[in-house]
Amino acid sequence: MGERQPHHLHLHLPPRPTSHRRFCPSLSNRPSLTLLRVIGFLPTKLLKKPEAQMEASDEERPLIHHLPPQEQCSKYTCDGTVNIDSKPALKQSTGNWRACFFILGVEFTECICFYGVSKNLVTYLTSVLHESNVDAAQNVSIWIGSCFFTPLIGAFLADTYWGRYWTVVMSILVIILGMIVLTISASPLFLNASFYNGGISRLTVYLGLYLFALGTGGIKPNIPAFGADQFDDANPVERVTKGSFFNWYYFSINVGSLLSSTVVVWVQDNIGWSVGFAGPMLLLGFGLAVFIAGRRVYRYKKLGGSPLTRVLQVLVAAARNHRLNLPDDSSLLHELPGVSEGDYRTQHTNQFRFLDKAAILSDKNCTPAAPSSPWRLCTVSQVEELKMLLRTFPVWASLVGFFMVTAQMTSTLIEQGVAMDGRVGRFTVPPASLATFDVVAVLVLIPVYDAALVPLARRATGRDRGVSHTQRIGVGLALSAVAMAYSAMVEARRLAAAAAGSTPMSIVWQVPSFFVLGAGEVFAVIGMLEFCYEQSPASMKSLGTALVQLAVAVANYLNSGMLRVVAAATARGGGGGGAGWIPDKLDEGHLDYFFWMMAALSVLNLLQFLHCSIRFRGNNTLSS
């Protein structure tokens, strides 16, 4: 690959003043901790600002000083990755797209399983378990929320104990176990058994579902992070290619979703649920075998300790030191004096100043009995790691609103489709299969975005990725509002046709809703995945991508609660005895009002996002 080229801004770190160690000289002998990095770049001119102006410009300062390149980087990767034998990874024989093909393959098979269950789950719960529309929609939202909450567990295990590779392997085995339980619960032998009753059926189904949710928690945060690990950020070519990886990662997800929405859903509706569960399970087993076969071409990140522990240490130390006064000179805060080869030094910023108290040196935290307790004294770099995560919160909160809209594709939009005419020519389209058009939008727009829009935007803006994260995510949020407004108009027209006794509206009228939501995902979801990976400290990459999954979880939990509240609050008669907006018979309700409410919330969400973008303009975290 040739010699390592400059990684935007390389700065030699000057030695820190000795005054910051005057309280406790023994601190200079502490072992060096692994310091973390965040992907963020800054125009050189900002470094020339006088000291008096720096406090007002914290958001524009570089968060990381990168160490100078080393000679050995011409042969090996420069980001500290190793091969399967824990030796430095060779550039020519590991990583890059040669490794990503295996990683994307297992992601593809896992998505067929996940969407093969989720796309048609509301139908399974209403037709087989005989749950009501509201109960089924609520239970689907809770289950999907759980699938996107467990990634916090998977990210913790990967970053702290198992590493991404082994976390993925173990998680797939748990998913396969859950699919086996689901297949058995839906088999004719089980359903026709003498001991069968509704209680046993529900118990078995939900046992399989939540085993699946536990297993998928190790896949969702670690596959994108593991794939991004295959590209060396120090190499400018690989750094740009990594941006394409996130596009094609989401592309593979949606190819799996497409097959699930068409083939798997058709098998479930026309052949049987047990066959519809068993087929994806066998395919996932094959994907696991392929993933393991590629283990010698992967690049592996070294474990950096528990990220959650490091975060808690800062919070506890800041609380313990809350009565101490912060020094005016930030160089008096504690930092490790030496920088070992391969480390990164995180620069101090003035945001969230109360957290800086975790790094105040005093007689209390420098006693001989506990000269280096991280629960009493943290380094500036460790404090800045937590600040990096906090800076992502405004964007993360906006994504929760976006995912509350996309959650309608597995709940209210399917129920709307059930009330419409599913005949298209000689075929009858299952309502769950309408999600195919969400996938089609993604599959069409990702290649267009990657091959056409990015090069054009790159020439116009000079950015490697073409547009900023905020621009990309903002477009997706706007499209979610458009989709909900359109769905509301379709439902109003459907209700008018039903009241007049006219021919039911064709299910084809739902297609634009799904297509626009798919376009929104191309912008908002992929932009957020790349944003969270790049803006997370180096040993918290899995945790960073897990934040995207957590946004999906929170959104689905909120959607579940909102459905219940709306159904109860809008029921006529005070006690919930009326029809309300979302009754079992939609012709008696007003689902259009619910969609209008979602459109209004989406607009408010977009305005909140734009406000945060303007407020943090120039902030490296938001505009990179």
Coordinates of C-alpha atoms in Angstrom, one line a residue:
M1 CA 0.0 0.0 0.0
G2 CA 3.0 2.3 0.2
E3 CA 4.1 4.7 3.0
R4 CA 1.6 6.1 5.4
Q5 CA 0.4 9.5 4.3
P6 CA -0.6 12.4 6.6
H7 CA -3.8 11.8 8.5
H8 CA -5.1 15.3 8.2
L9 CA -3.5 16.9 11.3
H10 CA -0.5 15.3 13.0
L11 CA 0.8 17.1 16.1
H12 CA 3.7 16.2 18.4
L13 CA 2.6 16.4 21.9
P14 CA 4.5 18.8 24.0
P15 CA 5.3 17.6 27.5
R16 CA 2.8 18.7 30.1
P17 CA 3.9 21.2 32.7
T18 CA 5.3 19.6 35.8
S19 CA 3.0 21.7 37.9
H20 CA 0.1 19.3 37.3
R21 CA 2.0 16.6 39.2
R22 CA 3.1 18.8 42.1
F23 CA 0.5 17.4 44.5
C24 CA 1.4 13.8 43.9
P25 CA 4.7 12.9 42.2
S26 CA 4.0 9.2 42.4
L27 CA 1.4 9.7 39.7
S28 CA 4.1 10.1 37.1
N29 CA 5.0 6.4 37.6
R30 CA 1.6 5.1 36.9
P31 CA 1.3 2.7 33.9
S32 CA 0.1 4.4 30.8
L33 CA -3.6 3.7 30.0
T34 CA -4.9 3.2 26.5
L35 CA -6.0 6.6 25.3
L36 CA -8.9 6.9 22.9
R37 CA -9.5 8.7 19.6
V38 CA -12.4 10.2 17.8
I39 CA -12.5 10.8 14.1
G40 CA -12.6 14.6 13.8
F41 CA -10.7 17.1 11.7
L42 CA -10.2 20.8 11.9
P43 CA -8.9 23.5 9.6
T44 CA -5.4 24.5 10.6
K45 CA -6.2 28.1 11.0
L46 CA -8.2 27.3 14.1
L47 CA -5.0 26.3 15.8
K48 CA -3.7 29.9 15.5
K49 CA -6.4 31.5 17.7
P50 CA -5.1 33.3 20.8
E51 CA -5.7 31.6 24.1
A52 CA -8.4 34.2 25.0
Q53 CA -10.6 33.1 22.2
M54 CA -10.2 29.3 22.8
E55 CA -12.9 28.9 25.4
A56 CA -15.6 30.2 23.0
S57 CA -14.4 27.9 20.3
D58 CA -14.3 24.6 22.1
E59 CA -16.7 23.1 19.6
E60 CA -14.2 23.9 16.8
R61 CA -11.1 22.5 18.4
P62 CA -9.6 19.2 17.4
L63 CA -10.5 16.5 19.9
I64 CA -7.4 14.4 19.3
H65 CA -3.7 15.0 18.7
H66 CA -2.5 12.2 16.5
L67 CA 1.0 11.0 17.0
P68 CA 3.5 11.1 14.1
P69 CA 3.4 8.2 11.6
Q70 CA 5.9 5.4 12.1
E71 CA 8.0 3.6 9.5
Q72 CA 6.6 0.2 10.1
C73 CA 3.2 1.5 8.9
S74 CA 4.2 0.8 5.3
K75 CA 3.9 -2.9 5.9
Y76 CA 1.5 -3.3 8.8
T77 CA -1.7 -1.4 9.6
C78 CA -1.2 1.8 11.7
D79 CA -4.3 1.5 13.9
G80 CA -3.0 -1.3 16.2
T81 CA -5.1 -4.0 14.6
V82 CA -3.8 -7.6 14.8
N83 CA -4.4 -10.9 12.9
I84 CA -5.9 -14.1 14.2
D85 CA -2.6 -15.0 15.8
S86 CA -2.4 -11.6 17.7
K87 CA 0.4 -10.4 15.5
P88 CA 0.4 -7.0 13.7
A89 CA -2.0 -7.2 10.8
L90 CA -0.4 -7.1 7.3
K91 CA -2.0 -4.6 5.0
Q92 CA -1.7 -6.8 1.9
S93 CA -3.3 -10.0 3.3
T94 CA -5.8 -8.9 5.9
G95 CA -8.8 -6.5 6.1
N96 CA -10.3 -4.3 3.5
W97 CA -13.0 -5.6 1.2
R98 CA -11.5 -9.2 1.2
A99 CA -12.7 -9.5 4.8
C100 CA -15.9 -7.5 4.4
F101 CA -17.4 -10.0 2.0
F102 CA -17.5 -12.6 4.8
I103 CA -18.8 -10.0 7.3
L104 CA -21.6 -8.8 5.0
G105 CA -22.5 -12.4 4.2
V106 CA -23.3 -13.3 7.8
E107 CA -25.1 -10.0 8.2
F108 CA -27.2 -10.8 5.1
T109 CA -28.3 -14.2 6.6
E110 CA -29.0 -12.8 10.0
C111 CA -31.2 -10.1 8.4
I112 CA -33.2 -12.8 6.6
C113 CA -33.9 -14.4 10.0
F114 CA -34.7 -11.1 11.8
Y115 CA -37.0 -9.7 9.1
G116 CA -38.4 -13.1 8.4
V117 CA -39.8 -13.0 11.9
S118 CA -40.5 -9.3 12.4
K119 CA -42.1 -8.4 9.1
N120 CA -45.1 -10.8 9.5
L121 CA -45.1 -11.1 13.3
V122 CA -48.2 -9.0 13.8
T123 CA -50.0 -11.3 11.5
Y124 CA -48.8 -14.4 13.4
L125 CA -49.9 -13.0 16.7
T126 CA -53.4 -12.0 15.5
S127 CA -54.1 -15.1 13.3
V128 CA -52.4 -17.9 15.3
L129 CA -52.4 -16.5 18.9
H130 CA -55.6 -14.5 18.4
E131 CA -54.3 -11.3 19.9
S132 CA -56.2 -8.0 19.2
N133 CA -54.8 -5.4 16.8
V134 CA -53.6 -3.1 19.6
D135 CA -52.1 -6.0 21.7
A136 CA -50.4 -7.4 18.6
A137 CA -49.0 -4.1 17.5
Q138 CA -47.8 -3.3 21.1
N139 CA -46.2 -6.7 21.6
V140 CA -44.4 -6.4 18.2
S141 CA -43.1 -3.0 19.2
I142 CA -41.9 -4.3 22.6
W143 CA -40.1 -7.3 21.0
I144 CA -38.5 -5.1 18.3
G145 CA -37.5 -2.7 21.0
S146 CA -35.9 -5.5 23.0
C147 CA -34.0 -6.6 19.8
F148 CA -32.5 -3.1 19.7
F149 CA -31.9 -2.8 23.4
T150 CA -29.8 -5.9 23.9
P151 CA -27.1 -4.5 21.6
L152 CA -25.9 -2.6 24.7
I153 CA -25.2 -6.0 26.3
G154 CA -23.5 -7.2 23.1
A155 CA -21.4 -4.1 22.8
F156 CA -20.3 -4.4 26.4
L157 CA -19.2 -8.0 26.0
A158 CA -17.4 -7.3 22.8
D159 CA -15.5 -4.2 24.0
T160 CA -14.7 -5.8 27.4
Y161 CA -14.4 -9.5 27.2
W162 CA -14.9 -11.4 24.0
G163 CA -14.0 -9.1 21.2
R164 CA -16.3 -8.5 18.2
Y165 CA -15.5 -11.7 16.4
W166 CA -16.3 -14.1 19.2
T167 CA -19.3 -12.1 20.3
V168 CA -20.8 -12.4 16.8
V169 CA -20.2 -16.2 16.8
M170 CA -21.8 -16.8 20.2
S171 CA -24.7 -14.5 19.4
I172 CA -25.5 -16.4 16.2
L173 CA -25.7 -19.6 18.1
V174 CA -28.2 -18.1 20.5
I175 CA -30.3 -16.8 17.6
I176 CA -30.3 -20.3 16.0
L177 CA -31.6 -21.7 19.4
G178 CA -34.4 -19.2 19.4
M179 CA -35.3 -20.0 15.8
I180 CA -35.5 -23.7 16.7
V181 CA -37.9 -22.9 19.5
L182 CA -40.1 -20.8 17.2
T183 CA -40.1 -23.5 14.5
I184 CA -41.2 -26.1 17.1
S185 CA -43.9 -23.9 18.5
A186 CA -45.4 -23.4 15.0
S187 CA -45.1 -27.0 13.8
P188 CA -48.3 -29.1 13.3
L189 CA -47.1 -31.8 15.6
F190 CA -46.8 -29.2 18.4
L191 CA -50.1 -27.4 17.6
N192 CA -52.0 -30.7 17.4
A193 CA -50.5 -32.3 20.5
S194 CA -52.8 -33.3 23.3
F195 CA -51.0 -31.0 25.8
Y196 CA -51.4 -28.0 23.6
N197 CA -53.3 -25.0 24.9
G198 CA -53.1 -21.2 24.4
G199 CA -50.9 -20.6 27.5
I200 CA -48.3 -23.1 26.4
S201 CA -48.3 -21.8 22.9
R202 CA -47.8 -18.2 24.0
L203 CA -45.0 -19.2 26.4
T204 CA -43.2 -21.2 23.7
V205 CA -43.5 -18.4 21.1
Y206 CA -42.3 -15.7 23.4
L207 CA -39.4 -17.8 24.7
G208 CA -38.2 -18.3 21.1
L209 CA -38.7 -14.6 20.3
Y210 CA -36.7 -13.3 23.3
L211 CA -33.9 -15.8 22.8
F212 CA -33.7 -14.3 19.3
A213 CA -33.7 -10.8 20.8
L214 CA -30.9 -11.7 23.2
G215 CA -28.8 -13.2 20.3
T216 CA -29.3 -10.4 17.9
G217 CA -27.9 -8.0 20.6
G218 CA -24.5 -9.3 19.8
I219 CA -24.9 -8.9 16.0
K220 CA -26.3 -5.4 15.5
P221 CA -23.5 -3.4 17.2
N222 CA -20.6 -5.6 16.3
I223 CA -21.0 -6.4 12.6
P224 CA -20.8 -2.7 11.5
A225 CA -18.0 -2.0 14.0
F226 CA -16.1 -5.2 13.0
G227 CA -16.5 -4.3 9.3
A228 CA -15.3 -0.8 9.9
D229 CA -12.3 -2.2 11.8
Q230 CA -11.1 -3.7 8.5
F231 CA -10.1 -0.3 7.2
D232 CA -7.1 1.6 8.4
D233 CA -7.9 5.2 9.2
A234 CA -4.3 6.2 8.8
N235 CA -4.5 5.2 5.1
P236 CA -6.4 7.9 3.1
V237 CA -7.7 5.4 0.5
E238 CA -9.0 3.0 3.1
R239 CA -10.5 5.8 5.2
V240 CA -12.7 6.9 2.2
T241 CA -13.6 3.3 1.4
K242 CA -14.8 2.8 5.0
G243 CA -17.6 5.4 4.2
S244 CA -18.7 3.1 1.3
F245 CA -18.7 0.1 3.7
F246 CA -21.5 1.6 5.8
N247 CA -23.5 2.2 2.6
W248 CA -23.1 -1.4 1.5
Y249 CA -23.6 -2.8 5.0
Y250 CA -27.0 -1.2 5.0
F251 CA -27.5 -2.4 1.4
S252 CA -26.9 -6.1 2.5
I253 CA -29.4 -5.6 5.4
N254 CA -32.1 -4.5 2.9
V255 CA -31.4 -7.3 0.4
G256 CA -32.1 -9.7 3.3
S257 CA -35.2 -7.6 4.2
L258 CA -36.4 -7.8 0.6
L259 CA -36.2 -11.6 0.5
S260 CA -37.9 -11.8 3.8
S261 CA -40.7 -9.5 2.8
T262 CA -41.4 -11.5 -0.4
V263 CA -40.2 -15.1 -0.3
V264 CA -40.3 -15.8 3.5
V265 CA -43.6 -14.0 4.1
W266 CA -45.2 -15.8 1.1
V267 CA -43.9 -19.2 2.5
Q268 CA -45.4 -18.3 6.0
D269 CA -48.8 -17.3 4.6
N270 CA -49.1 -20.1 2.0
I271 CA -47.0 -23.1 3.1
G272 CA -46.7 -22.8 6.9
W273 CA -45.2 -20.9 9.7
S274 CA -42.8 -23.7 10.7
V275 CA -41.3 -23.9 7.2
G276 CA -41.2 -20.1 7.2
F277 CA -39.1 -20.2 10.4
A278 CA -36.9 -23.2 9.6
G279 CA -35.7 -22.0 6.2
P280 CA -34.1 -18.8 7.5
M281 CA -32.6 -20.7 10.4
L282 CA -30.8 -23.1 8.1
L283 CA -29.5 -20.2 6.0
L284 CA -28.2 -18.5 9.1
G285 CA -26.3 -21.7 10.0
F286 CA -24.6 -21.6 6.6
G287 CA -23.8 -17.9 7.1
L288 CA -22.1 -18.7 10.4
A289 CA -19.9 -21.3 8.7
V290 CA -18.9 -18.8 6.0
F291 CA -18.1 -16.1 8.7
I292 CA -15.9 -18.5 10.6
A293 CA -14.1 -19.5 7.4
G294 CA -12.9 -15.9 6.9
R295 CA -11.3 -15.6 10.4
R296 CA -7.7 -15.5 9.0
V297 CA -8.3 -12.5 6.8
Y298 CA -9.9 -10.3 9.5
R299 CA -8.2 -7.5 11.4
Y300 CA -8.9 -7.6 15.1
K301 CA -9.0 -4.6 17.5
K302 CA -7.3 -5.2 20.9
L303 CA -9.6 -5.0 23.9
G304 CA -9.5 -1.7 25.7
G305 CA -11.2 -2.5 29.0
S306 CA -14.8 -2.0 30.0
P307 CA -16.1 1.3 28.4
L308 CA -19.0 1.4 30.8
T309 CA -16.6 1.2 33.7
R310 CA -14.5 4.0 32.3
V311 CA -17.7 6.2 32.0
L312 CA -18.8 5.3 35.6
Q313 CA -15.3 6.1 36.9
V314 CA -15.6 9.7 35.5
L315 CA -19.1 10.2 37.0
V316 CA -18.1 8.8 40.4
A317 CA -14.8 10.8 40.6
A318 CA -16.6 14.0 39.5
A319 CA -19.2 13.4 42.2
R320 CA -16.6 12.8 44.9
N321 CA -14.7 16.0 43.9
H322 CA -17.8 18.1 43.4
R323 CA -16.7 20.5 46.3
L324 CA -13.3 21.2 44.7
N325 CA -12.7 24.3 42.7
L326 CA -11.7 23.9 39.1
P327 CA -8.3 25.5 38.3
D328 CA -8.3 28.3 35.7
D329 CA -5.4 26.6 33.9
S330 CA -6.6 23.3 32.4
S331 CA -2.9 22.1 32.4
L332 CA -3.3 21.7 36.1
L333 CA -5.8 18.9 35.6
H334 CA -4.4 15.3 35.8
E335 CA -3.1 13.7 32.7
L336 CA -0.6 10.9 32.2
P337 CA 2.8 12.5 31.6
G338 CA 4.1 10.1 28.9
V339 CA 2.7 9.1 25.6
S340 CA 3.6 5.6 24.4
E341 CA 3.9 4.6 20.8
G342 CA 0.5 4.2 19.2
D343 CA -1.4 6.2 21.8
Y344 CA -3.6 9.2 21.1
R345 CA -4.0 12.2 23.4
T346 CA -7.4 13.7 23.8
Q347 CA -7.4 17.5 24.0
H348 CA -9.3 19.2 26.8
T349 CA -12.5 21.1 26.0
N350 CA -14.6 23.5 28.1
Q351 CA -17.9 21.8 27.4
F352 CA -19.5 19.9 30.4
R353 CA -17.0 21.5 32.8
F354 CA -18.5 19.8 35.8
L355 CA -17.0 16.5 34.5
D356 CA -13.5 18.1 34.7
K357 CA -13.7 17.8 38.5
A358 CA -13.0 14.1 38.0
A359 CA -9.4 15.1 37.0
I360 CA -8.7 17.6 39.8
L361 CA -5.5 16.8 41.7
S362 CA -5.8 17.2 45.5
D363 CA -4.4 15.8 48.7
K364 CA -7.5 13.6 49.1
N365 CA -7.0 11.6 45.8
C366 CA -3.2 11.6 45.9
T367 CA -2.7 9.9 49.3
P368 CA -0.1 7.1 49.4
A369 CA -3.0 4.7 50.2
A370 CA -4.7 5.3 46.9
P371 CA -2.4 7.3 44.6
S372 CA -4.0 6.0 41.4
S373 CA -7.6 5.0 42.1
P374 CA -9.5 5.7 38.9
W375 CA -12.7 6.0 41.1
R376 CA -11.1 9.1 42.7
L377 CA -9.0 10.6 40.0
C378 CA -9.3 10.3 36.2
T379 CA -7.2 11.6 33.4
V380 CA -8.3 14.5 31.1
S381 CA -8.4 12.0 28.2
Q382 CA -10.8 9.8 30.1
V383 CA -13.1 12.7 30.9
E384 CA -13.0 13.8 27.3
E385 CA -14.2 10.3 26.2
L386 CA -17.4 10.8 28.2
K387 CA -17.8 14.2 26.7
M388 CA -17.5 12.8 23.2
L389 CA -20.5 10.5 23.9
L390 CA -22.5 13.3 25.5
R391 CA -22.0 15.4 22.4
T392 CA -23.8 12.8 20.3
F393 CA -27.0 13.0 22.4
P394 CA -28.8 15.8 20.4
V395 CA -28.4 13.7 17.1
W396 CA -29.3 10.5 18.9
A397 CA -32.5 12.0 20.3
S398 CA -33.6 13.1 16.9
L399 CA -33.1 9.6 15.6
V400 CA -35.5 8.3 18.2
G401 CA -38.3 10.3 16.6
F402 CA -37.4 9.0 13.2
F403 CA -37.5 5.4 14.3
M404 CA -40.9 6.0 15.9
V405 CA -42.1 6.7 12.4
T406 CA -40.4 3.6 10.8
A407 CA -41.9 1.5 13.6
Q408 CA -45.3 2.0 11.9
M409 CA -44.2 -0.2 9.0
T410 CA -44.4 -3.3 11.3
S411 CA -47.6 -2.2 13.1
T412 CA -50.2 0.4 12.0
L413 CA -49.3 0.4 8.3
I414 CA -49.7 -3.4 8.2
E415 CA -53.1 -3.1 9.9
Q416 CA -54.1 -0.4 7.4
G417 CA -53.0 -2.8 4.6
V418 CA -55.2 -5.5 6.1
A419 CA -58.2 -3.2 5.7
M420 CA -57.4 -2.6 2.0
D421 CA -57.9 -4.6 -1.1
G422 CA -54.8 -6.7 -1.5
R423 CA -55.5 -8.0 -5.0
V424 CA -53.1 -6.8 -7.7
G425 CA -54.0 -8.4 -11.0
R426 CA -54.2 -12.2 -10.4
F427 CA -52.1 -12.0 -7.2
T428 CA -53.0 -11.2 -3.6
V429 CA -50.3 -9.2 -1.9
P430 CA -49.9 -9.9 1.9
P431 CA -49.8 -6.6 3.8
A432 CA -46.4 -7.4 5.3
S433 CA -45.0 -7.6 1.8
L434 CA -45.6 -3.9 1.2
A435 CA -42.4 -3.3 3.2
T436 CA -40.7 -4.6 0.0
F437 CA -40.9 -1.1 -1.4
D438 CA -39.1 0.3 1.6
V439 CA -36.3 -2.1 0.7
V440 CA -36.5 -1.3 -3.0
A441 CA -36.0 2.4 -2.2
V442 CA -32.9 1.5 -0.2
L443 CA -31.5 -0.9 -2.8
V444 CA -32.0 1.7 -5.6
L445 CA -30.8 4.8 -3.7
I446 CA -27.7 3.4 -2.0
P447 CA -25.9 2.7 -5.3
V448 CA -27.1 6.1 -6.7
Y449 CA -26.0 7.9 -3.5
D450 CA -22.6 6.1 -3.4
A451 CA -21.7 6.3 -7.1
A452 CA -23.3 9.6 -8.2
L453 CA -24.4 11.9 -5.3
V454 CA -21.2 11.5 -3.2
P455 CA -18.7 12.3 -6.0
L456 CA -20.8 15.3 -7.0
A457 CA -21.1 16.5 -3.5
R458 CA -17.4 15.8 -2.9
R459 CA -16.4 18.2 -5.7
A460 CA -18.7 20.8 -4.4
T461 CA -17.8 20.6 -0.7
G462 CA -14.3 19.2 -0.6
R463 CA -15.4 16.6 2.0
D464 CA -14.4 13.0 1.7
R465 CA -17.9 11.8 2.3
G466 CA -19.5 14.6 0.2
V467 CA -22.0 15.9 2.8
S468 CA -21.9 16.4 6.5
H469 CA -23.6 14.0 8.9
T470 CA -26.1 16.7 9.9
Q471 CA -27.1 17.3 6.3
R472 CA -27.6 13.7 5.6
I473 CA -29.6 13.0 8.8
G474 CA -31.7 16.1 8.3
V475 CA -32.9 15.0 4.9
G476 CA -34.0 11.7 6.4
L477 CA -36.0 13.3 9.2
A478 CA -37.8 15.5 6.7
L479 CA -38.8 12.5 4.5
S480 CA -40.3 10.8 7.6
A481 CA -42.7 13.7 8.0
V482 CA -43.7 13.5 4.4
A483 CA -44.4 9.7 4.6
M484 CA -46.7 10.1 7.6
A485 CA -48.6 13.0 6.0
Y486 CA -49.2 10.9 2.9
S487 CA -50.3 7.9 5.0
A488 CA -52.8 10.1 6.7
M489 CA -54.3 11.3 3.4
V490 CA -54.6 7.7 2.2
E491 CA -56.3 6.6 5.3
A492 CA -58.8 9.5 5.2
R493 CA -59.7 8.5 1.6
R494 CA -60.0 4.9 2.6
L495 CA -62.4 5.7 5.4
A496 CA -64.5 7.9 3.1
A497 CA -64.7 5.0 0.6
A498 CA -65.7 2.6 3.3
A499 CA -68.4 4.9 4.7
A500 CA -69.8 5.3 1.2
G501 CA -69.9 1.6 0.6
S502 CA -67.5 1.9 -2.4
T503 CA -65.0 -0.6 -3.6
P504 CA -62.2 -0.9 -1.0
M505 CA -59.0 1.0 -1.9
S506 CA -56.2 -0.9 -3.4
I507 CA -53.2 -1.7 -1.2
V508 CA -51.1 -0.2 -3.9
W509 CA -51.9 3.2 -2.5
Q510 CA -49.5 2.4 0.4
V511 CA -46.5 2.0 -1.8
P512 CA -45.3 5.7 -1.7
S513 CA -45.3 5.6 2.1
F514 CA -42.9 2.7 2.2
F515 CA -40.8 4.1 -0.6
V516 CA -40.4 7.5 1.0
L517 CA -39.5 5.9 4.4
G518 CA -36.9 3.8 2.6
A519 CA -35.4 6.9 1.2
G520 CA -35.4 8.4 4.6
E521 CA -33.4 5.5 6.0
V522 CA -30.7 5.9 3.3
F523 CA -30.0 9.3 4.6
A524 CA -30.8 9.2 8.4
V525 CA -29.8 5.7 9.4
I526 CA -26.6 5.2 7.4
G527 CA -25.6 8.7 8.3
M528 CA -26.1 8.0 12.0
L529 CA -24.3 4.7 11.8
E530 CA -21.2 6.3 10.4
F531 CA -21.6 9.3 12.8
C532 CA -21.7 7.1 15.9
Y533 CA -18.8 4.9 14.8
E534 CA -16.5 7.8 14.0
Q535 CA -17.4 10.0 17.0
S536 CA -16.9 7.2 19.5
P537 CA -13.6 6.7 21.4
A538 CA -11.5 4.0 19.9
S539 CA -12.2 1.3 22.6
M540 CA -16.0 2.2 22.5
K541 CA -16.7 1.6 18.8
S542 CA -19.2 -1.2 19.5
L543 CA -20.8 0.9 22.2
G544 CA -21.0 3.8 19.7
T545 CA -22.8 1.7 17.1
A546 CA -25.0 0.2 19.8
L547 CA -26.4 3.7 20.4
V548 CA -28.0 3.6 17.0
Q549 CA -29.7 0.3 18.0
L550 CA -30.7 1.8 21.3
A551 CA -32.4 4.6 19.5
V552 CA -34.5 1.9 17.7
A553 CA -35.3 0.2 21.0
V554 CA -36.4 3.5 22.7
A555 CA -38.5 4.4 19.7
N556 CA -40.3 1.1 19.7
Y557 CA -40.9 1.2 23.4
L558 CA -42.3 4.7 23.0
N559 CA -44.4 3.7 20.1
S560 CA -45.8 0.7 22.1
G561 CA -46.7 3.0 24.9
M562 CA -48.1 5.7 22.6
L563 CA -50.3 3.2 20.8
R564 CA -51.8 2.1 24.1
V565 CA -52.3 5.7 25.3
V566 CA -53.8 6.9 22.0
A567 CA -56.2 3.9 21.9
A568 CA -57.3 4.5 25.5
A569 CA -57.5 8.3 25.3
T570 CA -59.4 8.5 22.1
A571 CA -62.0 5.8 23.0
R572 CA -65.4 7.3 23.3
G573 CA -67.4 6.9 26.5
G574 CA -64.6 7.7 28.9
G575 CA -63.9 4.1 30.0
G576 CA -62.4 3.0 26.7
G577 CA -65.6 1.4 25.5
G578 CA -65.7 3.4 22.3
A579 CA -63.9 2.7 19.1
G580 CA -61.1 5.3 19.4
W581 CA -58.6 6.0 16.7
I582 CA -57.2 2.5 16.4
P583 CA -60.0 -0.1 17.0
D584 CA -60.0 -3.7 15.9
K585 CA -62.2 -2.7 13.0
L586 CA -60.4 0.2 11.5
D587 CA -63.5 1.4 9.5
E588 CA -64.9 2.5 12.9
G589 CA -61.9 4.5 13.9
H590 CA -59.6 7.3 12.7
L591 CA -56.2 5.9 12.0
D592 CA -55.7 9.0 9.8
Y593 CA -55.7 11.2 12.9
F594 CA -52.9 9.0 14.4
F595 CA -50.8 9.4 11.2
W596 CA -51.4 13.2 11.2
M597 CA -50.2 13.3 14.8
M598 CA -47.0 11.3 13.8
A599 CA -46.4 13.8 10.9
A600 CA -46.7 16.7 13.4
L601 CA -44.2 15.0 15.8
S602 CA -41.8 14.4 12.9
V603 CA -41.9 18.1 12.0
L604 CA -41.2 19.0 15.6
N605 CA -38.4 16.5 15.6
L606 CA -36.8 18.0 12.5
L607 CA -37.0 21.5 14.0
Q608 CA -35.3 20.3 17.2
F609 CA -32.6 18.7 15.1
L610 CA -32.0 21.9 13.1
H611 CA -31.9 23.9 16.3
C612 CA -29.2 21.6 17.6
S613 CA -27.3 21.8 14.3
I614 CA -27.2 25.6 14.4
R615 CA -26.3 25.7 18.1
F616 CA -23.4 23.4 17.6
R617 CA -22.3 24.8 14.2
G618 CA -18.6 24.4 14.0
N619 CA -18.6 21.6 16.5
N620 CA -16.4 18.8 15.2
T621 CA -18.7 16.2 16.6
L622 CA -21.7 17.3 14.5
S623 CA -20.3 18.7 11.3
S624 CA -17.6 16.2 10.4

